[in-house]
Amino acid sequence: MTSVVIVGTQWGDEGKGKITDFYAEKADIVVRFQGGNNAGHTVVIGEKTYKFHLIPSGTIQNKKVIIGNGCVIDLKVLLQEIELLKSKNFKIDLKISSNAHVIFPYHNLLDGLEENFKGKLSAGTTKRGIGPCYQDKVARFGIKIIDLLHEDLLRTKLEQNITLKQKLLKIYGDKTELDKEKIINEYIKYGEKIRPYVDETPYIINKALDENKKILFEGAQGTLLSIDHGIYPRTTSSNTCSGGACVGAGVGPTRINKVIGVMKAYLSRVGTGPVPTEILDEEKEIANYIREKGHEYGTTTGRPRRIGWLDLVAVKYAKMINNLDMIAITKLDTLGGLEKIKICVAYMIEGKEGRKETDIMPTNMLENCEPIYLEMQGWKDKSPDEWHKISKMGYDAIPENMKKYLKKIEDYLKIPFCLISLGPRRDDTIQLQKIF
Ligand code: IMP
C-alpha cells in the first residue's frame, strides 16, 4: 500500500498541479480532498497546456479520479470541465463523493458582499463562493451532492436556504431577487447529469488501499491558507494540510504513508495579508522580472500575484504541520538571470518584550516580522530548451549555484528533495527519489 499526500507549503500556486500530474503516472487513483474551483491547476504536456479548477490533475493521465467529501463543488464548472475533457478524448473515470457540498449562485453573491463588508480584514477571495458554501456546511444548512438526486429534499432545503439568503442579501444592501424555481430546476438538471459519477467514495478509496493500490491525495491552495493553521482570517475556508486528506477523503491517519510538500523556489501570494518576504520598493524590478518570467498571474482570477523571496521559516512550519517527508521544488528556472537570490532564514519580531529573532512562525503577528536573509549567488538564465536538456541530463547538470541553493534549503529544513522542476512541462523534471 502506498498513499501519498501532496500539499502546498506556501500560499498556494506552488505548482502542485504539475507535481501531481508527474506522480499520477504511477498512481492508480488521484483524490482531491478540499477546496473547490478557487484552485487552478496547470499541467503542460508537450505543447499543450491544460487548466483545471475542480477535476483532479490525474485525469489527463487517464487515471481514476475522485472528488472527496471535503470539497465544495460548483456544478457548472465541473460539468464544463467534464465536457472539455470528453471533447479532447480523455477517459473520464470520475467519482464524486455523495457528501461533498454544492456551491449555489447565492454563495458567489455572498462571497463578494462579505468581502466588501470586511473591508481591511478581507482575504481577497477568488469570489467563487467557497467561504459561504463552507459556512453553510458547518452551520448544517449545506446542500450535499446526494441531495440533488432527491427532488423533494432538495426543494425543501433550497426553499429554506433561499428564503434565508434573500434576507442576508438585503442586509448587505444587495437588490438581487433570487429566483427559487429557476435555481431548483437548474440544480435538479445538474443532479441528473452528475448522477452516474456520485458514489460512496470512502469505500472506493479504502478498498483500493486494501488492495495495495497507489493513491495520490492532491491538495489545493497551501499551508498558509489553511483555515486552522494559516494566517487567519486571510485564509481559505478549508483544511489545506495533510490532515485534511484524512477527513476530506475518509481515510484514517495511519493509512497515509508519505507526505510531499510542494515548494516554489520563491513565493507568491494572491489576496491580502502580510507577506514578510514580499519583494517591494527598490527591489520591485526583481519582483516584476519573476512575475513575468514565471507567469505569476492567478489561474482562477488572472490577478497579478505578489512576489516574495523564499521564506524558510514558513516552509519549516509547513514541514511540522504536515509532517513532510520530502520536498518537490518548482520554478528554479524562473530565478535564472538574477545576480543575487535571498532566502529568509529567521524573522526579527517586534513583540511586547522588544525585538527578538525567531525561526518560529508567528501566525498571529506576521505583520510585525522583518525577514532576516541569507544572500546567495544566482545562476545564469537559460532558454526553456536548455533547461529541458539539463532536466534530461539530471542533477549533475544543474548550475553549481543552484546546487548550493538547494543544499542550503535541505540543510535548513532537514528533509530531502524528491523532485526538482525546471520548467512547466512534464519532462522538465528531475526525479531524485521515487515516491511509488
Ligand atoms: P477563497 O478560497 O476564494 O475563499 O479565498 C481565500 C484566500 O485564499 C484568498 O486570499 C485567495 O486569494 C486565496 N486562494 C484561494 N485559492 C487559491 C489558490 O488556488 N491559489 C492561491 N491562492 C488561493
Coordinates of C-alpha atoms and ligand atoms in Angstrom, one line a residue:
M1 CA 0.0 0.0 0.0
T2 CA 1.3 3.5 -0.8
S3 CA -0.7 6.5 -0.2
V4 CA 0.9 9.9 -0.7
V5 CA -0.5 13.3 0.1
I6 CA 0.7 16.3 -1.9
V7 CA 0.3 19.7 -0.2
G8 CA 1.4 23.2 -0.8
T9 CA 3.9 24.6 1.7
Q10 CA 3.3 28.3 1.0
W11 CA 0.4 30.5 -0.1
G12 CA -0.8 28.2 -3.0
D13 CA 0.3 28.2 -6.6
E14 CA 3.4 26.2 -5.8
G15 CA 3.0 24.0 -8.9
K16 CA 1.1 21.2 -7.2
G17 CA -0.8 20.5 -10.5
K18 CA 2.4 19.7 -12.4
I19 CA 3.8 17.6 -9.5
T20 CA 0.6 15.7 -9.1
D21 CA 0.4 15.0 -12.8
F22 CA 4.1 13.8 -12.7
Y23 CA 3.4 11.3 -9.9
A24 CA -0.1 10.4 -11.2
E25 CA 1.6 8.3 -14.0
K26 CA 2.4 5.7 -11.3
A27 CA -0.7 6.1 -9.2
D28 CA -4.0 4.2 -9.5
I29 CA -6.3 6.9 -8.1
V30 CA -5.9 10.7 -7.6
V31 CA -8.2 12.2 -5.0
R32 CA -9.0 15.8 -4.2
F33 CA -9.9 16.3 -0.6
Q34 CA -10.6 20.0 0.0
G35 CA -11.4 23.3 -1.7
G36 CA -13.3 23.9 -4.9
N37 CA -12.8 25.9 -8.1
N38 CA -10.9 28.5 -6.2
A39 CA -7.9 26.3 -7.1
G40 CA -6.3 26.4 -10.5
H41 CA -4.1 23.6 -11.6
T42 CA -2.0 24.0 -14.7
V43 CA -0.5 21.0 -16.4
V44 CA 1.7 21.3 -19.5
I45 CA 2.3 18.3 -21.8
G46 CA 4.4 18.9 -24.8
E47 CA 2.9 22.0 -26.5
K48 CA -0.4 21.7 -24.8
T49 CA -1.5 23.5 -21.6
Y50 CA -4.4 22.2 -19.5
K51 CA -6.0 24.3 -16.7
F52 CA -8.4 22.7 -14.2
H53 CA -10.2 24.1 -11.3
L54 CA -12.0 21.0 -9.9
I55 CA -11.2 17.8 -11.7
P56 CA -8.1 16.2 -10.1
S57 CA -4.9 16.6 -12.1
G58 CA -4.7 12.8 -12.7
T59 CA -7.4 12.9 -15.3
I60 CA -5.0 13.7 -18.1
Q61 CA -3.1 10.6 -17.2
N62 CA -6.4 8.8 -17.7
K63 CA -6.5 7.7 -14.1
K64 CA -9.4 7.2 -11.8
V65 CA -10.1 10.5 -10.0
I66 CA -12.2 11.3 -7.0
I67 CA -13.6 14.5 -5.7
G68 CA -13.8 13.8 -2.0
N69 CA -16.3 14.8 0.7
G70 CA -14.1 17.7 1.9
C71 CA -14.6 19.5 -1.4
V72 CA -17.2 22.1 -2.4
I73 CA -18.5 21.8 -5.9
D74 CA -19.6 24.4 -8.5
L75 CA -21.5 22.1 -10.8
K76 CA -21.4 24.5 -13.8
V77 CA -17.7 24.5 -13.6
L78 CA -17.4 20.7 -13.1
L79 CA -19.7 19.9 -16.0
Q80 CA -17.8 22.3 -18.2
E81 CA -14.5 20.5 -17.3
I82 CA -16.1 17.1 -18.0
E83 CA -17.3 18.3 -21.4
L84 CA -13.9 19.8 -22.3
L85 CA -12.1 16.6 -21.3
K86 CA -14.6 14.5 -23.3
S87 CA -14.1 16.7 -26.3
K88 CA -10.4 16.0 -26.1
N89 CA -11.0 12.3 -25.8
F90 CA -9.7 11.9 -22.3
K91 CA -11.2 9.0 -20.4
I92 CA -13.5 10.2 -17.6
D93 CA -13.2 7.8 -14.7
L94 CA -14.6 10.2 -12.1
K95 CA -16.3 9.6 -8.8
I96 CA -17.8 12.4 -6.7
S97 CA -18.5 11.9 -3.0
S98 CA -22.2 12.0 -2.2
N99 CA -21.2 14.1 0.8
A100 CA -19.4 16.9 -1.0
H101 CA -21.2 20.2 -0.7
V102 CA -22.7 22.2 -3.6
I103 CA -22.0 25.8 -4.3
F104 CA -25.1 27.7 -5.3
P105 CA -25.3 31.1 -7.0
Y106 CA -26.2 32.8 -3.7
H107 CA -22.8 31.7 -2.3
N108 CA -21.0 33.5 -5.1
L109 CA -23.0 36.7 -4.5
L110 CA -22.4 36.5 -0.7
D111 CA -18.7 35.9 -1.2
G112 CA -18.4 39.3 -2.8
L113 CA -20.7 41.0 -0.4
E114 CA -18.9 39.6 2.7
E115 CA -15.5 40.7 1.3
N116 CA -16.8 44.2 0.8
F117 CA -18.2 44.3 4.3
K118 CA -15.0 43.1 5.8
G119 CA -13.0 45.9 4.2
K120 CA -9.5 45.8 5.6
L121 CA -10.0 42.4 7.0
S122 CA -11.0 40.8 3.7
A123 CA -8.9 38.0 2.4
G124 CA -9.1 38.9 -1.3
T125 CA -11.0 35.8 -2.1
T126 CA -11.5 34.3 -5.5
K127 CA -15.2 35.1 -5.2
R128 CA -16.1 31.6 -6.2
G129 CA -18.5 31.1 -3.3
I130 CA -16.1 28.9 -1.4
G131 CA -16.3 30.6 2.1
P132 CA -20.1 30.9 2.1
C133 CA -20.6 27.3 1.0
Y134 CA -18.3 26.0 3.8
Q135 CA -20.2 28.3 6.2
D136 CA -23.4 26.5 5.3
K137 CA -21.8 23.2 5.7
V138 CA -20.6 23.9 9.2
A139 CA -23.9 25.6 10.1
R140 CA -25.7 22.4 8.8
F141 CA -27.6 24.4 6.2
G142 CA -25.5 22.9 3.5
I143 CA -26.8 21.0 0.5
K144 CA -24.8 17.9 -0.4
I145 CA -24.3 16.3 -3.8
I146 CA -26.6 13.5 -2.7
D147 CA -29.5 15.9 -2.1
L148 CA -29.5 16.8 -5.8
L149 CA -30.7 13.3 -6.5
H150 CA -33.8 13.6 -4.3
E151 CA -36.0 16.3 -5.7
D152 CA -38.3 16.7 -2.7
L153 CA -35.5 17.0 -0.2
L154 CA -33.6 19.4 -2.5
R155 CA -36.7 21.5 -2.8
T156 CA -37.3 21.7 0.9
K157 CA -33.7 22.6 1.6
L158 CA -33.3 25.1 -1.2
E159 CA -36.6 26.8 -0.3
Q160 CA -35.3 27.3 3.3
N161 CA -31.9 28.4 2.2
I162 CA -33.1 30.8 -0.5
T163 CA -35.5 32.4 2.0
L164 CA -32.7 33.0 4.4
K165 CA -30.1 34.1 1.8
Q166 CA -32.6 36.6 0.3
K167 CA -32.8 38.2 3.8
L168 CA -29.0 38.2 4.0
L169 CA -28.6 39.8 0.6
K170 CA -31.0 42.6 1.8
I171 CA -28.9 43.2 4.9
Y172 CA -25.9 43.6 2.7
G173 CA -27.8 46.1 0.6
D174 CA -27.9 43.9 -2.4
K175 CA -31.0 44.1 -4.6
T176 CA -30.8 40.7 -6.4
E177 CA -34.0 38.7 -6.3
L178 CA -33.2 35.0 -6.1
D179 CA -35.5 33.1 -8.4
K180 CA -36.4 30.0 -6.4
E181 CA -37.9 27.9 -9.1
K182 CA -35.2 28.7 -11.6
I183 CA -32.5 27.6 -9.1
I184 CA -34.4 24.5 -8.1
N185 CA -35.0 23.4 -11.7
E186 CA -31.4 24.2 -12.7
Y187 CA -29.9 22.1 -9.9
I188 CA -32.3 19.2 -10.4
K189 CA -31.0 19.0 -14.0
Y190 CA -27.3 19.2 -12.8
G191 CA -28.2 16.3 -10.4
E192 CA -29.3 14.2 -13.3
K193 CA -26.1 14.9 -15.2
I194 CA -23.8 14.0 -12.4
R195 CA -25.8 11.0 -11.1
P196 CA -23.5 8.5 -12.8
Y197 CA -20.5 9.9 -11.0
V198 CA -21.9 10.0 -7.5
D199 CA -20.7 7.4 -5.1
E200 CA -19.7 6.5 -1.5
T201 CA -16.1 7.4 -2.2
P202 CA -14.5 6.5 1.2
Y203 CA -15.4 2.8 0.4
I204 CA -13.7 3.1 -3.0
I205 CA -10.6 4.6 -1.5
N206 CA -10.3 2.3 1.4
K207 CA -10.9 -0.8 -0.7
A208 CA -8.2 0.4 -3.1
L209 CA -5.8 0.7 -0.2
D210 CA -6.7 -2.8 1.0
E211 CA -5.8 -4.0 -2.5
N212 CA -2.4 -2.2 -2.3
K213 CA -3.3 0.3 -5.0
K214 CA -1.4 3.5 -5.1
I215 CA -3.3 6.6 -4.2
L216 CA -2.3 10.2 -4.6
F217 CA -4.2 12.8 -2.5
E218 CA -3.9 16.2 -4.3
G219 CA -4.1 19.2 -2.0
A220 CA -5.2 22.6 -3.2
Q221 CA -4.1 26.0 -2.0
G222 CA -1.3 26.0 0.6
T223 CA -0.5 25.5 4.2
L224 CA -0.5 29.3 4.9
L225 CA -4.1 29.4 3.6
S226 CA -5.4 26.6 5.9
I227 CA -8.4 27.6 7.9
D228 CA -6.8 26.2 11.0
H229 CA -3.1 26.7 10.5
G230 CA -2.9 29.6 8.0
I231 CA -2.7 33.3 8.6
Y232 CA -6.3 33.7 9.7
P233 CA -8.5 35.4 8.6
R234 CA -6.6 35.8 5.3
T235 CA -7.1 32.1 4.6
T236 CA -9.4 29.9 2.6
S237 CA -12.2 28.1 4.3
S238 CA -10.9 24.5 4.1
N239 CA -8.1 22.5 5.6
T240 CA -5.2 22.6 3.1
C241 CA -2.9 20.5 5.3
S242 CA -2.1 16.8 5.1
G243 CA -4.5 16.1 7.9
G244 CA -7.2 17.4 5.7
A245 CA -6.7 14.5 3.4
C246 CA -7.9 12.1 6.1
V247 CA -11.1 14.0 6.9
G248 CA -11.7 15.2 3.3
A249 CA -11.4 11.8 1.7
G250 CA -12.5 9.5 4.5
V251 CA -9.2 7.6 5.4
G252 CA -7.7 7.1 8.8
P253 CA -4.4 8.9 9.5
T254 CA -2.3 5.7 9.8
R255 CA -3.2 4.8 6.2
I256 CA -1.2 7.7 4.9
N257 CA 2.4 6.6 4.1
K258 CA 4.0 9.8 2.8
V259 CA 3.5 13.5 2.6
I260 CA 5.2 15.5 -0.1
G261 CA 5.4 19.3 0.2
V262 CA 5.5 21.3 -2.9
M263 CA 7.6 24.5 -2.6
K264 CA 8.2 27.2 -5.2
A265 CA 11.8 28.4 -5.3
Y266 CA 10.4 31.9 -4.4
L267 CA 6.9 32.7 -3.2
S268 CA 3.8 34.2 -4.5
R269 CA 0.6 35.3 -2.9
V270 CA -2.8 36.3 -4.4
G271 CA -5.0 38.1 -1.9
T272 CA -4.4 40.3 1.0
G273 CA -2.5 40.0 4.3
P274 CA 1.1 40.1 5.5
V275 CA 3.9 38.5 3.4
P276 CA 7.1 39.3 5.2
T277 CA 9.4 38.5 2.3
E278 CA 7.4 40.3 -0.3
I279 CA 9.8 42.0 -2.8
L280 CA 8.9 45.7 -2.8
D281 CA 10.3 49.2 -3.3
E282 CA 13.8 49.3 -4.6
E283 CA 13.7 45.6 -5.5
K284 CA 10.4 46.0 -7.4
E285 CA 12.1 45.3 -10.7
I286 CA 13.1 41.9 -9.4
A287 CA 9.5 41.1 -8.5
N288 CA 8.4 42.2 -11.9
Y289 CA 11.1 40.0 -13.6
I290 CA 10.0 37.0 -11.6
R291 CA 6.3 37.7 -12.2
E292 CA 6.6 37.9 -15.9
K293 CA 9.1 35.1 -16.3
G294 CA 7.1 32.8 -14.0
H295 CA 3.7 33.8 -15.4
E296 CA 2.6 34.7 -11.9
Y297 CA -1.0 35.7 -12.6
G298 CA -3.9 33.8 -10.9
T299 CA -5.1 30.8 -12.9
T300 CA -8.6 31.3 -11.5
T301 CA -8.8 35.1 -11.3
G302 CA -6.0 36.4 -13.6
R303 CA -4.8 38.7 -10.8
P304 CA -1.1 39.6 -10.7
R305 CA 0.4 37.7 -7.8
R306 CA 2.5 39.3 -5.2
I307 CA 6.1 38.0 -5.3
G308 CA 8.4 37.3 -2.4
W309 CA 11.7 35.6 -1.6
L310 CA 11.7 32.0 -0.4
D311 CA 10.6 32.1 3.3
L312 CA 12.1 29.0 5.0
V313 CA 10.6 29.9 8.4
A314 CA 7.2 29.4 6.7
V315 CA 8.2 26.2 5.0
K316 CA 9.7 24.8 8.2
Y317 CA 6.3 25.5 9.8
A318 CA 4.6 23.7 6.9
K319 CA 7.0 20.8 7.4
M320 CA 5.8 20.5 11.0
I321 CA 2.1 20.9 10.4
N322 CA 2.0 18.4 7.5
N323 CA 4.8 16.1 8.8
L324 CA 6.5 16.4 5.4
D325 CA 8.8 13.6 4.3
M326 CA 10.2 15.3 1.2
I327 CA 10.0 18.4 -0.8
A328 CA 9.3 18.9 -4.5
I329 CA 10.8 22.2 -5.5
T330 CA 9.4 24.1 -8.5
K331 CA 10.3 27.0 -10.8
L332 CA 14.0 27.1 -10.2
D333 CA 14.3 28.1 -13.8
T334 CA 12.4 31.2 -13.2
L335 CA 15.1 32.6 -10.9
G336 CA 17.7 32.2 -13.6
G337 CA 19.3 35.5 -14.5
L338 CA 19.2 37.0 -11.0
E339 CA 22.6 38.0 -9.7
K340 CA 21.7 37.5 -6.1
I341 CA 18.9 35.4 -4.5
K342 CA 17.7 35.8 -1.0
I343 CA 16.4 33.2 1.4
C344 CA 14.6 34.1 4.6
V345 CA 16.0 32.0 7.5
A346 CA 14.6 33.8 10.5
Y347 CA 12.4 36.8 11.5
M348 CA 13.1 39.8 13.7
I349 CA 9.9 40.2 15.6
E350 CA 8.6 43.2 17.4
G351 CA 6.8 42.0 20.5
K352 CA 5.9 43.2 24.0
E353 CA 9.4 42.4 25.2
G354 CA 11.1 44.3 22.4
R355 CA 12.8 43.0 19.3
K356 CA 13.9 39.4 19.1
E357 CA 15.0 36.9 16.5
T358 CA 12.9 33.8 15.9
D359 CA 12.5 31.0 13.5
I360 CA 9.1 30.0 14.8
M361 CA 6.2 31.1 12.6
P362 CA 4.3 33.8 14.4
T363 CA 1.0 33.1 12.7
N364 CA -0.7 35.9 14.6
M365 CA 1.9 38.5 14.3
L366 CA 3.2 38.1 10.8
E367 CA 2.8 41.8 10.1
N368 CA 5.3 42.6 12.9
C369 CA 8.0 40.4 11.3
E370 CA 11.1 41.6 9.4
P371 CA 12.8 38.9 7.5
I372 CA 16.4 38.0 8.1
Y373 CA 18.0 37.0 4.9
L374 CA 20.8 34.9 3.7
E375 CA 22.1 36.1 0.3
M376 CA 23.2 33.5 -2.3
Q377 CA 24.8 33.9 -5.7
G378 CA 22.3 33.3 -8.6
W379 CA 22.7 31.3 -11.8
K380 CA 22.6 32.3 -15.4
D381 CA 19.3 32.5 -17.3
K382 CA 18.7 29.8 -19.9
S383 CA 16.2 29.1 -22.6
P384 CA 13.4 26.6 -22.0
D385 CA 15.1 24.2 -24.3
E386 CA 18.4 24.5 -22.4
W387 CA 16.5 23.7 -19.1
H388 CA 14.8 20.9 -20.9
K389 CA 18.2 19.4 -21.8
I390 CA 19.5 19.8 -18.3
S391 CA 16.4 18.1 -16.9
K392 CA 17.2 15.1 -19.2
M393 CA 20.9 15.0 -18.1
G394 CA 19.9 15.0 -14.4
Y395 CA 21.1 16.6 -11.2
D396 CA 24.8 16.8 -12.1
A397 CA 24.0 19.1 -15.0
I398 CA 22.3 21.8 -13.0
P399 CA 24.2 25.0 -12.3
E400 CA 26.6 24.9 -9.4
N401 CA 25.0 27.9 -7.7
M402 CA 21.6 26.1 -7.9
K403 CA 23.2 23.1 -6.2
K404 CA 24.4 25.4 -3.4
Y405 CA 20.9 27.0 -3.1
L406 CA 19.3 23.5 -2.8
K407 CA 21.9 22.4 -0.3
K408 CA 21.2 25.4 1.9
I409 CA 17.5 24.7 1.8
E410 CA 18.0 21.0 2.6
D411 CA 20.3 21.7 5.5
Y412 CA 17.8 24.1 6.9
L413 CA 14.7 22.0 6.5
K414 CA 16.4 18.7 7.3
I415 CA 14.3 16.8 4.7
P416 CA 15.4 15.7 1.2
F417 CA 14.2 16.9 -2.1
C418 CA 12.3 14.2 -4.1
L419 CA 12.0 16.2 -7.2
I420 CA 13.3 19.3 -8.9
S421 CA 11.2 21.1 -11.5
L422 CA 13.0 23.2 -14.1
G423 CA 10.0 24.2 -16.3
P424 CA 6.3 23.8 -16.8
R425 CA 6.4 20.7 -18.9
R426 CA 6.0 17.2 -17.5
D427 CA 9.5 16.3 -18.7
D428 CA 11.2 19.4 -17.3
T429 CA 11.7 17.4 -14.2
I430 CA 14.5 15.7 -12.3
Q431 CA 13.3 13.0 -10.0
L432 CA 15.7 12.4 -7.1
Q433 CA 13.6 10.0 -5.1
K434 CA 10.7 7.8 -6.2
I435 CA 7.5 8.0 -4.1
F436 CA 5.8 5.0 -5.6
Ligands
IMP1 P1 -11.2 31.7 -1.3 O1 -10.6 30.4 -1.2 O2 -11.7 32.1 -2.6 O3 -12.2 32.0 -0.2 O4 -10.0 32.8 -1.0 C1 -9.4 32.9 0.3 C2 -7.9 33.3 0.1 O5 -7.2 32.2 -0.4 C3 -7.7 34.5 -0.8 O6 -6.6 35.2 -0.3 C4 -7.3 33.8 -2.1 O7 -6.5 34.6 -2.9 C5 -6.6 32.6 -1.6 N1 -6.7 31.4 -2.6 C6 -7.7 30.6 -2.8 N2 -7.5 29.7 -3.6 C7 -6.2 29.9 -4.0 C8 -5.3 29.2 -4.9 O8 -5.6 28.1 -5.5 N3 -4.0 29.7 -5.0 C9 -3.6 30.8 -4.3 N4 -4.4 31.4 -3.5 C10 -5.7 31.0 -3.3

